[in-house]
XYZ file of C-alpha atoms in Angstrom:
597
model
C -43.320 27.776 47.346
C -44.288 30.154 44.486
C -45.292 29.626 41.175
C -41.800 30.878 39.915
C -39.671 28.962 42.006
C -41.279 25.703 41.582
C -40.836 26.663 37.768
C -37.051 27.348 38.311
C -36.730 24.176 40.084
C -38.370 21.490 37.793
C -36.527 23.171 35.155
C -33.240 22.546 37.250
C -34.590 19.002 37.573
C -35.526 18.252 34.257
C -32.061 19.505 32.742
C -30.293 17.185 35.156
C -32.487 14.694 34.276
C -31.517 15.310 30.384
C -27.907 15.166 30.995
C -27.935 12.171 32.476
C -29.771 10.024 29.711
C -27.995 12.178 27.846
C -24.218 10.781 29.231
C -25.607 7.182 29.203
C -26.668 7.402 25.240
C -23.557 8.759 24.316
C -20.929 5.924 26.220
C -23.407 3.075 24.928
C -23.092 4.374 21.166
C -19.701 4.756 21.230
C -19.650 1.012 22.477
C -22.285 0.048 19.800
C -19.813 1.678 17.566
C -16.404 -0.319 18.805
C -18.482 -3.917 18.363
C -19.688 -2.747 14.965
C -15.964 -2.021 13.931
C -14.742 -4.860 16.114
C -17.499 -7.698 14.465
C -16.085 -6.329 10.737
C -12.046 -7.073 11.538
C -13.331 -10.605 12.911
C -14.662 -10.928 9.954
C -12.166 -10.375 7.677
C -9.509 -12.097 10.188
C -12.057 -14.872 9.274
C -11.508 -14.912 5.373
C -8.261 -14.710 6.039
C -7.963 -17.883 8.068
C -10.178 -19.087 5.520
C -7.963 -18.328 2.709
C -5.195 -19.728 4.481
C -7.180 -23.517 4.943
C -7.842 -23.327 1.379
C -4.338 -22.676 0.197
C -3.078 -25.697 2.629
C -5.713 -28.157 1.039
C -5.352 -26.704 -2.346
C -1.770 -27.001 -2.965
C -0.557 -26.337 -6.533
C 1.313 -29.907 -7.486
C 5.173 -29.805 -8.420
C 5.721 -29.786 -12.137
C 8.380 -32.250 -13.456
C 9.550 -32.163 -17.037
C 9.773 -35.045 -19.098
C 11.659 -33.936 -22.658
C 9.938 -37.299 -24.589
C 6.532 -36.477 -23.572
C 6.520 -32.599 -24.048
C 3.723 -31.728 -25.859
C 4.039 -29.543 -28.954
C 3.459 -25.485 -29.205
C 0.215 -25.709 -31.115
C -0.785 -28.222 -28.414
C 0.804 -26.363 -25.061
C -1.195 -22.818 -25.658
C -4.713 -24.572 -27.116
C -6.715 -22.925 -24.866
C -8.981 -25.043 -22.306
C -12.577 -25.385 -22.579
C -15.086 -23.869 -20.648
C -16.397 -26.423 -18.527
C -17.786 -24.454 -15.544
C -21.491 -24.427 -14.291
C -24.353 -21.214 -15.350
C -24.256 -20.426 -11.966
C -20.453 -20.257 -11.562
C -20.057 -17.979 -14.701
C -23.045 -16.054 -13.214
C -20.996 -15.229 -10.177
C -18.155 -14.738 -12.401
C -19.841 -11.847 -14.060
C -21.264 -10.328 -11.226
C -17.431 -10.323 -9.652
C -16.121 -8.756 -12.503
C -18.501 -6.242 -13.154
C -18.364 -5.190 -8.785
C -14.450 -5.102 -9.472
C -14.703 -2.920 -12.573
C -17.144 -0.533 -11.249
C -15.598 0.176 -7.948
C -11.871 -0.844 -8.195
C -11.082 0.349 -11.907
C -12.685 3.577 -11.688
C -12.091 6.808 -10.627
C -13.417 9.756 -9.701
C -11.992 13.467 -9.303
C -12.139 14.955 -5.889
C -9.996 17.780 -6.300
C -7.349 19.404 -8.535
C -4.905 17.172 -9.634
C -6.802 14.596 -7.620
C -8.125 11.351 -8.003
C -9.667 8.487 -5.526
C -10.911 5.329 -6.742
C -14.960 4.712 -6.453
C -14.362 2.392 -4.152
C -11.888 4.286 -1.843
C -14.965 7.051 -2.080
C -17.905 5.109 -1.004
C -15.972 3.308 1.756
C -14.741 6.941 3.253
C -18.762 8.378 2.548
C -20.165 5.063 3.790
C -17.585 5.477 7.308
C -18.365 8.798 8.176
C -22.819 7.913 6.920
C -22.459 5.105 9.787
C -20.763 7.525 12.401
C -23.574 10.144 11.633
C -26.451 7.628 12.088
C -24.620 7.022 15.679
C -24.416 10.649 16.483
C -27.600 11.850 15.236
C -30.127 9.084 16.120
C -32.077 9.492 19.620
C -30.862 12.859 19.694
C -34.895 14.586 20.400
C -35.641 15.836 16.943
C -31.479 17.140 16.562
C -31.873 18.963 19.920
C -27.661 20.182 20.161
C -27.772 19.503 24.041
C -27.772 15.713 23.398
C -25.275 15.615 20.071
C -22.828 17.853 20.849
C -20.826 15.855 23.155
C -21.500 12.639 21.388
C -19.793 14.307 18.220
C -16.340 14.913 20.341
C -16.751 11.199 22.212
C -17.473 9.462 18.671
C -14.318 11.317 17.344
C -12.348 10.705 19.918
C -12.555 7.154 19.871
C -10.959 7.138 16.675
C -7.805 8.349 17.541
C -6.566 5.190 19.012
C -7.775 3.482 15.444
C -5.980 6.182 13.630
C -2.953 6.328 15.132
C -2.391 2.038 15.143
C -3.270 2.568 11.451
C -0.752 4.917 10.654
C 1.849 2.346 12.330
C 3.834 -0.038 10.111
C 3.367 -2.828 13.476
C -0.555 -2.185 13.464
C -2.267 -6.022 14.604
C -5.369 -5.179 11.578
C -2.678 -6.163 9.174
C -1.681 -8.958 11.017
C -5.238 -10.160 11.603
C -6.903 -9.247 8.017
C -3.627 -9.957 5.691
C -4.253 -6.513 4.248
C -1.324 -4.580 3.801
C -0.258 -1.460 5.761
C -0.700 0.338 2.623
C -4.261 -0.772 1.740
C -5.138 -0.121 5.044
C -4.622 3.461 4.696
C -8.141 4.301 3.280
C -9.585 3.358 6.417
C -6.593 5.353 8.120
C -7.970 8.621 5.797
C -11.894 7.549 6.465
C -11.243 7.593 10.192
C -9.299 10.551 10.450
C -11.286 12.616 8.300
C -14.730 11.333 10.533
C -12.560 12.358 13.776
C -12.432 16.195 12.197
C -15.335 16.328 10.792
C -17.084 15.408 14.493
C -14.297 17.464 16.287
C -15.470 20.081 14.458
C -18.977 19.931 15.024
C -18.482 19.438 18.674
C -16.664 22.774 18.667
C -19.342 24.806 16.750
C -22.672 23.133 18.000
C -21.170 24.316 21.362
C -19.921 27.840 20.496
C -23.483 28.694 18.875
C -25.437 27.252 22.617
C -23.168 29.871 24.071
C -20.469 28.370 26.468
C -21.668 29.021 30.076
C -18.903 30.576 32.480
C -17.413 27.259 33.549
C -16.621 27.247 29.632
C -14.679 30.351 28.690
C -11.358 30.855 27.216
C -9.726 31.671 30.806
C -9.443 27.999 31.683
C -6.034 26.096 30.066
C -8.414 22.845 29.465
C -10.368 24.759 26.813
C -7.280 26.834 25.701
C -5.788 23.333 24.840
C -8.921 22.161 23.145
C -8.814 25.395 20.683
C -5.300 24.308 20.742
C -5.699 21.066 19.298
C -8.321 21.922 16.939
C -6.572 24.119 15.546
C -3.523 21.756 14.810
C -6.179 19.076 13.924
C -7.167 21.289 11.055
C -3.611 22.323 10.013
C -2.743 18.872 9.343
C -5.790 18.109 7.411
C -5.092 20.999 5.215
C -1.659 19.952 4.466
C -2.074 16.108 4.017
C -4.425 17.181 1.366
C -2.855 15.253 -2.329
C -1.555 18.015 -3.924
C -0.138 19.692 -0.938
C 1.959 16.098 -0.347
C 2.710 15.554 -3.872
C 4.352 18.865 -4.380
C 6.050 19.031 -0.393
C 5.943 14.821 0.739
C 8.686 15.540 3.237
C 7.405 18.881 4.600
C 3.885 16.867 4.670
C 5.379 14.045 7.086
C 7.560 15.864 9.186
C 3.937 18.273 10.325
C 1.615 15.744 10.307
C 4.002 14.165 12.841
C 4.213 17.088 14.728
C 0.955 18.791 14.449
C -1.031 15.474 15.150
C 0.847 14.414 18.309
C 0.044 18.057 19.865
C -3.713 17.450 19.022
C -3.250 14.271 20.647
C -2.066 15.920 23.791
C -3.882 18.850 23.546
C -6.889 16.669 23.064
C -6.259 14.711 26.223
C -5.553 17.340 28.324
C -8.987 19.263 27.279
C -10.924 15.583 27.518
C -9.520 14.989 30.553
C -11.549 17.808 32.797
C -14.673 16.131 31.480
C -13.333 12.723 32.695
C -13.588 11.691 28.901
C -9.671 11.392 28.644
C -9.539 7.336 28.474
C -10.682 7.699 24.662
C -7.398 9.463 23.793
C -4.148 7.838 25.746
C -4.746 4.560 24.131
C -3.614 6.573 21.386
C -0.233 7.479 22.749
C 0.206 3.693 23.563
C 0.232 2.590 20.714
C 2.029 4.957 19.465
C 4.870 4.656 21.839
C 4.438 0.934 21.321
C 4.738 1.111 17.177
C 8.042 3.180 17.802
C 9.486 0.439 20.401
C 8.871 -2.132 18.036
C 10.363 -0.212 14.760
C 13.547 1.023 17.208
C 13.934 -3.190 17.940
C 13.447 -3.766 14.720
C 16.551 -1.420 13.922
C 18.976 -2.456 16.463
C 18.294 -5.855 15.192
C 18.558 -5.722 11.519
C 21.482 -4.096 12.020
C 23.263 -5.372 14.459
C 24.168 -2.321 16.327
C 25.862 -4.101 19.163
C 28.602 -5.505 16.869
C 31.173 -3.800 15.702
C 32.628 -5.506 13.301
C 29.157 -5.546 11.326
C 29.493 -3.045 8.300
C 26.486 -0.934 8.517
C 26.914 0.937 5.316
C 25.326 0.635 2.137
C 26.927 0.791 -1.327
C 25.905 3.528 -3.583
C 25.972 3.601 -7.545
C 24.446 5.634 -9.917
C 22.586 3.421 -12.897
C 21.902 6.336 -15.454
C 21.431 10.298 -15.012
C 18.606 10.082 -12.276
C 18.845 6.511 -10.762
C 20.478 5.047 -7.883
C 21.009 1.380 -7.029
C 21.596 1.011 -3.106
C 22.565 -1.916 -1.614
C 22.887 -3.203 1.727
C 24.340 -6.471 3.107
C 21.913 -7.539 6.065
C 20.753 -10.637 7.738
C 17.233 -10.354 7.121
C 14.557 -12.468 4.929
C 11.612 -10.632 3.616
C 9.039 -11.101 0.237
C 9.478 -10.314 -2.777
C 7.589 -7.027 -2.975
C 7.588 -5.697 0.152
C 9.224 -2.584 1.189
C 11.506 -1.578 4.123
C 12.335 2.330 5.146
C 16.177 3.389 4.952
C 18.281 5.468 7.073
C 21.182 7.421 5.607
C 22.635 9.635 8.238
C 25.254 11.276 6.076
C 22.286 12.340 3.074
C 19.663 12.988 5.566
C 18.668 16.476 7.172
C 17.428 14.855 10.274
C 19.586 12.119 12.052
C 16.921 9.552 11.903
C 14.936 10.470 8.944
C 13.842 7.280 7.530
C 12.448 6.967 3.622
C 10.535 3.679 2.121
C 11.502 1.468 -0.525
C 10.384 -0.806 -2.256
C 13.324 -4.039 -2.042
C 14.245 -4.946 -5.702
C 15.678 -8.390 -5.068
C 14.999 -11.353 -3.680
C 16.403 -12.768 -0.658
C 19.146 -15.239 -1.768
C 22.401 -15.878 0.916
C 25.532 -14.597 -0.135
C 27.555 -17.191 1.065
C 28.286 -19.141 4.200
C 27.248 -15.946 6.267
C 23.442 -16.419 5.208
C 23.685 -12.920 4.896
C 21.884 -11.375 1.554
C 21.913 -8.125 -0.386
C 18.812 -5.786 0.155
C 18.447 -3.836 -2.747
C 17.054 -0.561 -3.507
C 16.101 1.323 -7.210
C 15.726 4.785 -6.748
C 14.982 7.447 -8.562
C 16.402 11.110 -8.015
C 13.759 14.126 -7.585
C 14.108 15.867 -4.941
C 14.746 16.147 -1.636
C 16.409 13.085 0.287
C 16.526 11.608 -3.044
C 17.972 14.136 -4.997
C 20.708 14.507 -1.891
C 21.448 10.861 -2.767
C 21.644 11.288 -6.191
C 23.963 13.685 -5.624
C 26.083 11.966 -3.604
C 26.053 9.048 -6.392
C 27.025 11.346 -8.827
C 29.983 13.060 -6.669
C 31.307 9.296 -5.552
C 29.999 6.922 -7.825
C 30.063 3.039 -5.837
C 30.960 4.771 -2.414
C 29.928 3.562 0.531
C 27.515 5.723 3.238
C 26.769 4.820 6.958
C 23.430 3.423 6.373
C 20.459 1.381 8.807
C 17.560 -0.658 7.728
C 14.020 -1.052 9.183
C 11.967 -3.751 7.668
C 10.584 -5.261 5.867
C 6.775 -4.238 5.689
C 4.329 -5.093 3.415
C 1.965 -7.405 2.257
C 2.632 -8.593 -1.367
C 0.497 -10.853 -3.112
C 1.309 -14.765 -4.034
C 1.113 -14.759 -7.415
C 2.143 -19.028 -7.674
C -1.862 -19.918 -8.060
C -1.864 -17.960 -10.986
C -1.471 -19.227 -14.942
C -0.522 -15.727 -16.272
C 1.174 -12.829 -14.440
C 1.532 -10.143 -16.397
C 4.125 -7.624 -14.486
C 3.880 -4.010 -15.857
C 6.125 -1.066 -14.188
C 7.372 2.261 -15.476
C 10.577 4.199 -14.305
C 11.130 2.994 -10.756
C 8.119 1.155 -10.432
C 10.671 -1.877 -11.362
C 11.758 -2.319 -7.992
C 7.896 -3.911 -7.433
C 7.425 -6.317 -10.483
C 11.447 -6.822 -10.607
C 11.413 -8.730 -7.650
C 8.248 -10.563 -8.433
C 9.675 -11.703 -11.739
C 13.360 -13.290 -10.098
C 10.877 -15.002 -7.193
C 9.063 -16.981 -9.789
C 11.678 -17.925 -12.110
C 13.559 -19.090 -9.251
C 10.534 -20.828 -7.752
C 10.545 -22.500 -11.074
C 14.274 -23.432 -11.259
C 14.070 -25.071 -7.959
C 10.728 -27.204 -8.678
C 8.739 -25.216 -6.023
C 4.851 -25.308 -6.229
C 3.464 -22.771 -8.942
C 0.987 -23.079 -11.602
C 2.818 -20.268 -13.411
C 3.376 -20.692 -17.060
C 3.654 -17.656 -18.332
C 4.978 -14.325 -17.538
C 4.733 -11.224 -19.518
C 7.717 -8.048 -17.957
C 7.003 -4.810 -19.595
C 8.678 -1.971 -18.169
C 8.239 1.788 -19.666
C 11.480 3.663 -19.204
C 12.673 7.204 -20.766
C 16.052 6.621 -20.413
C 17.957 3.933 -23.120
C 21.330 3.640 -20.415
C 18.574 1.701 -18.246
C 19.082 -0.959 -20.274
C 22.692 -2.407 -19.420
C 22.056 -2.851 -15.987
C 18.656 -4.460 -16.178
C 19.299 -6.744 -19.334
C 22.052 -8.248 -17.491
C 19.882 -9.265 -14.571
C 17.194 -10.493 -16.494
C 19.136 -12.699 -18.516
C 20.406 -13.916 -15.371
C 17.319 -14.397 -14.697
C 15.950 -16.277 -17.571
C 19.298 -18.689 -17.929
C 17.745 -20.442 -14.600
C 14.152 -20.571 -16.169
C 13.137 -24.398 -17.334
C 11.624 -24.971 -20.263
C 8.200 -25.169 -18.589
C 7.827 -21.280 -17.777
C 7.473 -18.715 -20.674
C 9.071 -15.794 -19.741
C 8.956 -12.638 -22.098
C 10.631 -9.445 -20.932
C 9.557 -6.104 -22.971
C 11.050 -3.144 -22.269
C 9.759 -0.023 -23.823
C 11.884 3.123 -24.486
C 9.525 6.578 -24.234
C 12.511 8.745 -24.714
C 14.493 10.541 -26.859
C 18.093 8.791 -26.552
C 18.038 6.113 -29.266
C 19.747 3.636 -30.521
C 19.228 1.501 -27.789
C 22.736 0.030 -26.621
C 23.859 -3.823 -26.741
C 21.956 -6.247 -25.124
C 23.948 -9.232 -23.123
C 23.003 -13.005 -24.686
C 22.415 -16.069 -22.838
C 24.981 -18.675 -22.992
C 24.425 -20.023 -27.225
C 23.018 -23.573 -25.780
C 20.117 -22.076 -24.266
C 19.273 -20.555 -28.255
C 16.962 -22.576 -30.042
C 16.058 -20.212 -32.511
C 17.706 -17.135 -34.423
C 15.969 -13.945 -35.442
C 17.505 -11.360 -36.915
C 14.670 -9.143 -38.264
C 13.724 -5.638 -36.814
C 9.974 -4.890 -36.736
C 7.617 -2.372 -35.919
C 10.979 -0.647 -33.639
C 11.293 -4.474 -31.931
C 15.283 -5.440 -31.861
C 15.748 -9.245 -31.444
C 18.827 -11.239 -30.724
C 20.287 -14.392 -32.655
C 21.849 -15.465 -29.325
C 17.931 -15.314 -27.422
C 15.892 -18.422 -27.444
C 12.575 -17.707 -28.889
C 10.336 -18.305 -25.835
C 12.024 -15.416 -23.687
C 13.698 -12.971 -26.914
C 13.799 -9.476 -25.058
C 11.839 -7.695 -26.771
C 13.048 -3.503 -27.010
C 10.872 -1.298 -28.278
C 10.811 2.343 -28.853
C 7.285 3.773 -27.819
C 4.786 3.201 -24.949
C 3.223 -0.090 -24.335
C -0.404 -0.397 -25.672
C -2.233 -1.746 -22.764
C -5.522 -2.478 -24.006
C -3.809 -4.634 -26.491
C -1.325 -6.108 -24.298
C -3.925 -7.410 -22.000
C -6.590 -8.319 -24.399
C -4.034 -10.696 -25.925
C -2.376 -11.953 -22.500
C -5.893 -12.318 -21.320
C -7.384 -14.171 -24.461
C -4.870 -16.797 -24.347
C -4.228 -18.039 -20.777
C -4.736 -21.029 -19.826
C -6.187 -19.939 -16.223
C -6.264 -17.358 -14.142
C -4.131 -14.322 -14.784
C -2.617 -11.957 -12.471
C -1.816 -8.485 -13.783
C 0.790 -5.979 -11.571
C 1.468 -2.937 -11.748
C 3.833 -0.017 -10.198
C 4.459 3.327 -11.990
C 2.784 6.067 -11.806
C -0.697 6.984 -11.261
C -1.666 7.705 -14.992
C -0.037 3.874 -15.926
C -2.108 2.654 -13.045
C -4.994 4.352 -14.441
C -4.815 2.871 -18.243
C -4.625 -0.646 -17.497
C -7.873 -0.196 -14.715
C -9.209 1.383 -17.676
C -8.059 -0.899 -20.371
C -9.280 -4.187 -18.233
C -12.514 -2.302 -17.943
C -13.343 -2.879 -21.852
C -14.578 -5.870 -23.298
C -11.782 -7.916 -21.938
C -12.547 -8.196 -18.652
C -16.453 -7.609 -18.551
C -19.390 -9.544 -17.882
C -19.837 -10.337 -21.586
C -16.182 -11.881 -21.599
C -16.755 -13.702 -18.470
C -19.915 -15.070 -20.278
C -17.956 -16.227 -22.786
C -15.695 -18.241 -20.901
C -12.255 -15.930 -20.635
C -10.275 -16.489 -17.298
C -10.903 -14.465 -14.278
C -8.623 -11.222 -13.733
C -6.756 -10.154 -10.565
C -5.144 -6.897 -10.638
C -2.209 -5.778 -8.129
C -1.257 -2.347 -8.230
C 1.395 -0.294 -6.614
C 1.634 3.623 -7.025
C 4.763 5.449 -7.217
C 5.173 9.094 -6.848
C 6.810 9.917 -10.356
């Protein structure tokens, strides 16, 4: 044999050789990868079960009231002494400052964008992890042994992606974390699948694709295929792009990603590398079986004489009040997606809510009313807006999936201090009737206090909601302090009359007007609704709240983005820092909720 040949023929050896350590590395990283992802779920599922022990063993004690042994005012809000250990105040301050410095701050990553620090370094700290996978035995970054690797590793996400994206996902169910919290890992995932799609694609275009590789076979015409969707619905799930166009956003990223997904599988596939992707489609298909259950169920499409319509009324010049009759229970907070054939484009075209009442039975049919503020932009919502204004209280063929969500338990808390603006009500609204009826019935709840603020432009606002909180506060017992603020930012002033509570419930008249604050002979003292004509000052609001609990203090918000922004920046002043915690203040847990506004 000649010097040449024997050349050509180790070479062919050694190159088979390198392809098939090559194959091996790759499958055992992406498994190394999996039990990584799979040992962090168990351990949240973990702290969750924890959590849940705790609660059972921890139980807040009912809270009877005894009229001759109620202690006075000056007595009742004396704040508690600080009794707790160096080390315990220690790990106080170092929660609070981790919680300022990665949950109250943020960063801009874009025009008109924003992420929270923490969101950030969990999405740089996903896709660091997947490149230390992809890049390490790889012979000094030789291509040959990454390239592959890249499209495996990014592959495998899809099935993670796509149960994300699901409102029946089983991380929820395991980790308590809501659907919606979830969705930074959703965004880390997905953007780690394109960025390693991507590379796969170019490292392989610049080895130069042997003959077996070229754009005449239909399993690399579909992987250019789905690449190129891939990066189509990247573009347009960018923020602004779904800010300005949300419905045009969903109704492509639907599309677009299920022909990746297919696309993706069929180009896998030749390289018998397809078993990473149809998991994805599973679950998919198994999300949509669940949600189409769901449906039938909740409203009970195999009865006729159900009424599956929902009644419609406009509250002032831009919001609606929807509201359906269904036997359902949910929690206060969570959301559930409607269905209005007769406003909708698309016959099945389903929009989230958030459900702005509790769930009480309406009679003997333990049937209850599911409740929906919303506000009129555009879109779906300004086509139901519309329809409001054309036929106000009409009645529209109407289903319900739901509810989702995982809302937090606010009874361990001393303080909750609920804050919304414009529609964001439908969140702390909720919240607020929960508590005061867990109250009114003796439930458990250290609760003692609650502080409603809402920010609204629009004075007419104030009929309909002043009616339901003084509902509200007629069933409150003297043990819970409930004070309801509601701010006015607009133009349209004087505000209009307020309903009283019934004149035994009034302990104490007011009838002085200060600083733009209206008061009410006919409101007890404890719960006067306050009105006010301006926006809320948060750092004061909180610094005050915060000062004078008597434990810990929940603070909630829902509104838009810049009112979620000032009170994660006003509890990262002195109130909530290390040198408060020092000092003995109670600890802070913040709840937020975004609405597009």
């Amino acid at each position: 044999m000649s010097s040449a040949s024997h050349s050509t023929s180790t070479s062919t050896s050694s190159s088979a050789a390198d392809r098939a350590i090559r194959n091996q590395k790759q499958i055992a990283h992406v498994k190394q990868l999996w039990w990584f992802l799979a040992s962090v779920i168990a351990f949240f599922t973990l702290v969750r079960f924890g959590r849940y022990l705790w609660s059972k063993l921890t139980k807040v004690p009912k809270r009877t009231v005894d009229p001759a042994k109620e202690k006075t005012d000056e007595e009742t809000c004396k704040p508690p002494q600080d009794i707790s250990s160096p080390l315990h105040r220690t790990l106080s301050t170092l929660t609070t400052g981790f919680r300022i410095a990665f949950f109250r701050f943020s960063v801009p990553v874009g025009p008109g964008s924003t992420m929270r620090l923490s969101e950030l370094n969990f999405i740089l700290i996903y896709i660091s992890a997947h490149l230390i996978w992809l890049l390490v035995d790889t012979r000094d970054l030789t291509a040959m042994m990454y390239q592959d690797r890249a499209a495996l590793l990014g592959s495998s996400q899809l099935p993670l992606i796509v149960a994300l994206a699901g409102k029946n996902n089983v991380l929820s169910w395991l980790t308590g974390v809501s659907h919606e919290k979830l969705n930074v890992l959703h965004r880390a995932a997905a953007r780690t699948n394109f960025v390693f799609v991507w590379i796969h694609a170019l490292t392989r275009y610049v080895s130069v694709l042997p003959p077996q590789f070229d754009f005449t076979h239909d399993w690399m015409r579909s992987g250019a295929v789905g690449l190129a969707s891939l990066t189509i619905a990247v573009i347009l799930s960018l923020q602004p792009i779904r800010h300005v166009a949300f419905e045009f956003f969903l109704v492509t990223h639907i599309v677009l990603v299920f022909i990746y997904i297919v696309a993706g599988y069929y180009h896998a596939r030749e390289q018998h590398m397809g078993f990473y992707i149809w998991p994805a489609l599973l679950i998919w298909g198994f999300d949509r079986a669940l949600r189409l259950g769901r449906l039938v169920w909740n409203n009970k499409m195999w009865s006729p004489a159900h009424p599956g319509d929902a009644l419609v009324e406009l509250l002032s010049e831009d919001t609606i009040r929807l509201t359906l009759r269904r036997r359902i229970s949910w929690t206060p907070g969570q959301h559930a997606y409607v269905i209005l054939p007769s406003v909708s484009k698309l016959p099945f075209e389903a929009h989230p809510f958030t459900i702005a009442s509790i769930p009480e039975t309406c009679g003997e049919s333990k049937e209850r009313d599911v409740v929906f503020i919303v506000r009129g932009r555009s879109g779906f919502t300004q086509r139901l807006r519309d329809q409001a204004t054309k036929s106000h209280g009409s009645r529209v063929p109407a289903f319900l999936d739901g509810p989702y969500g995982c809302p937090p338990d606010l009874r361990r808390f001393s303080t909750c201090v609920l804050i919304a603006g414009g529609s964001g009500i439908s969140y702390t609204l909720p919240l607020l009737l929960n508590l005061v009826r867990l109250n009114a019935l003796g439930e458990n709840s250290a609760v003692k206090r609650i502080v409603f603020v809402w920010a609204v432009r629009d004075a007419a606002h104030i009929e309909w909601i002043s009616k339901t909180l003084m509902q509200a506060l007629g069933r409150a017992t003297p043990t819970l302090n409930v004070e309801p603020r509601i701010y006015i930012t607009g133009n349209k002033y004087p505000i209009p009359e307020v309903p009283s509570l019934p004149m035994q419930r009034a302990s104490t008249s007011s009838s002085s007007i200060e600083k733009g604050e209206i008061s009410h002979a006919e409101l007890p003292l404890y719960s006067a609704l306050k009105l006010i004509h301006g926006r809320p000052s948060m750092k004061k609001l909180l610094s005050e709240e915060i000062a004078s609990a008597l434990g810990p203090v929940s603070v909630g918000v829902a509104g838009p983005s810049n009112m979620s922004e000032s009170v994660r920046k006003a509890l990262s002043t002195d109130m909530a820092g290390p040198s408060a915690v020092l000092k003995g203040s109670q600890p802070v847990t913040l709840h937020v909720e975004t609405f597009g506004m």
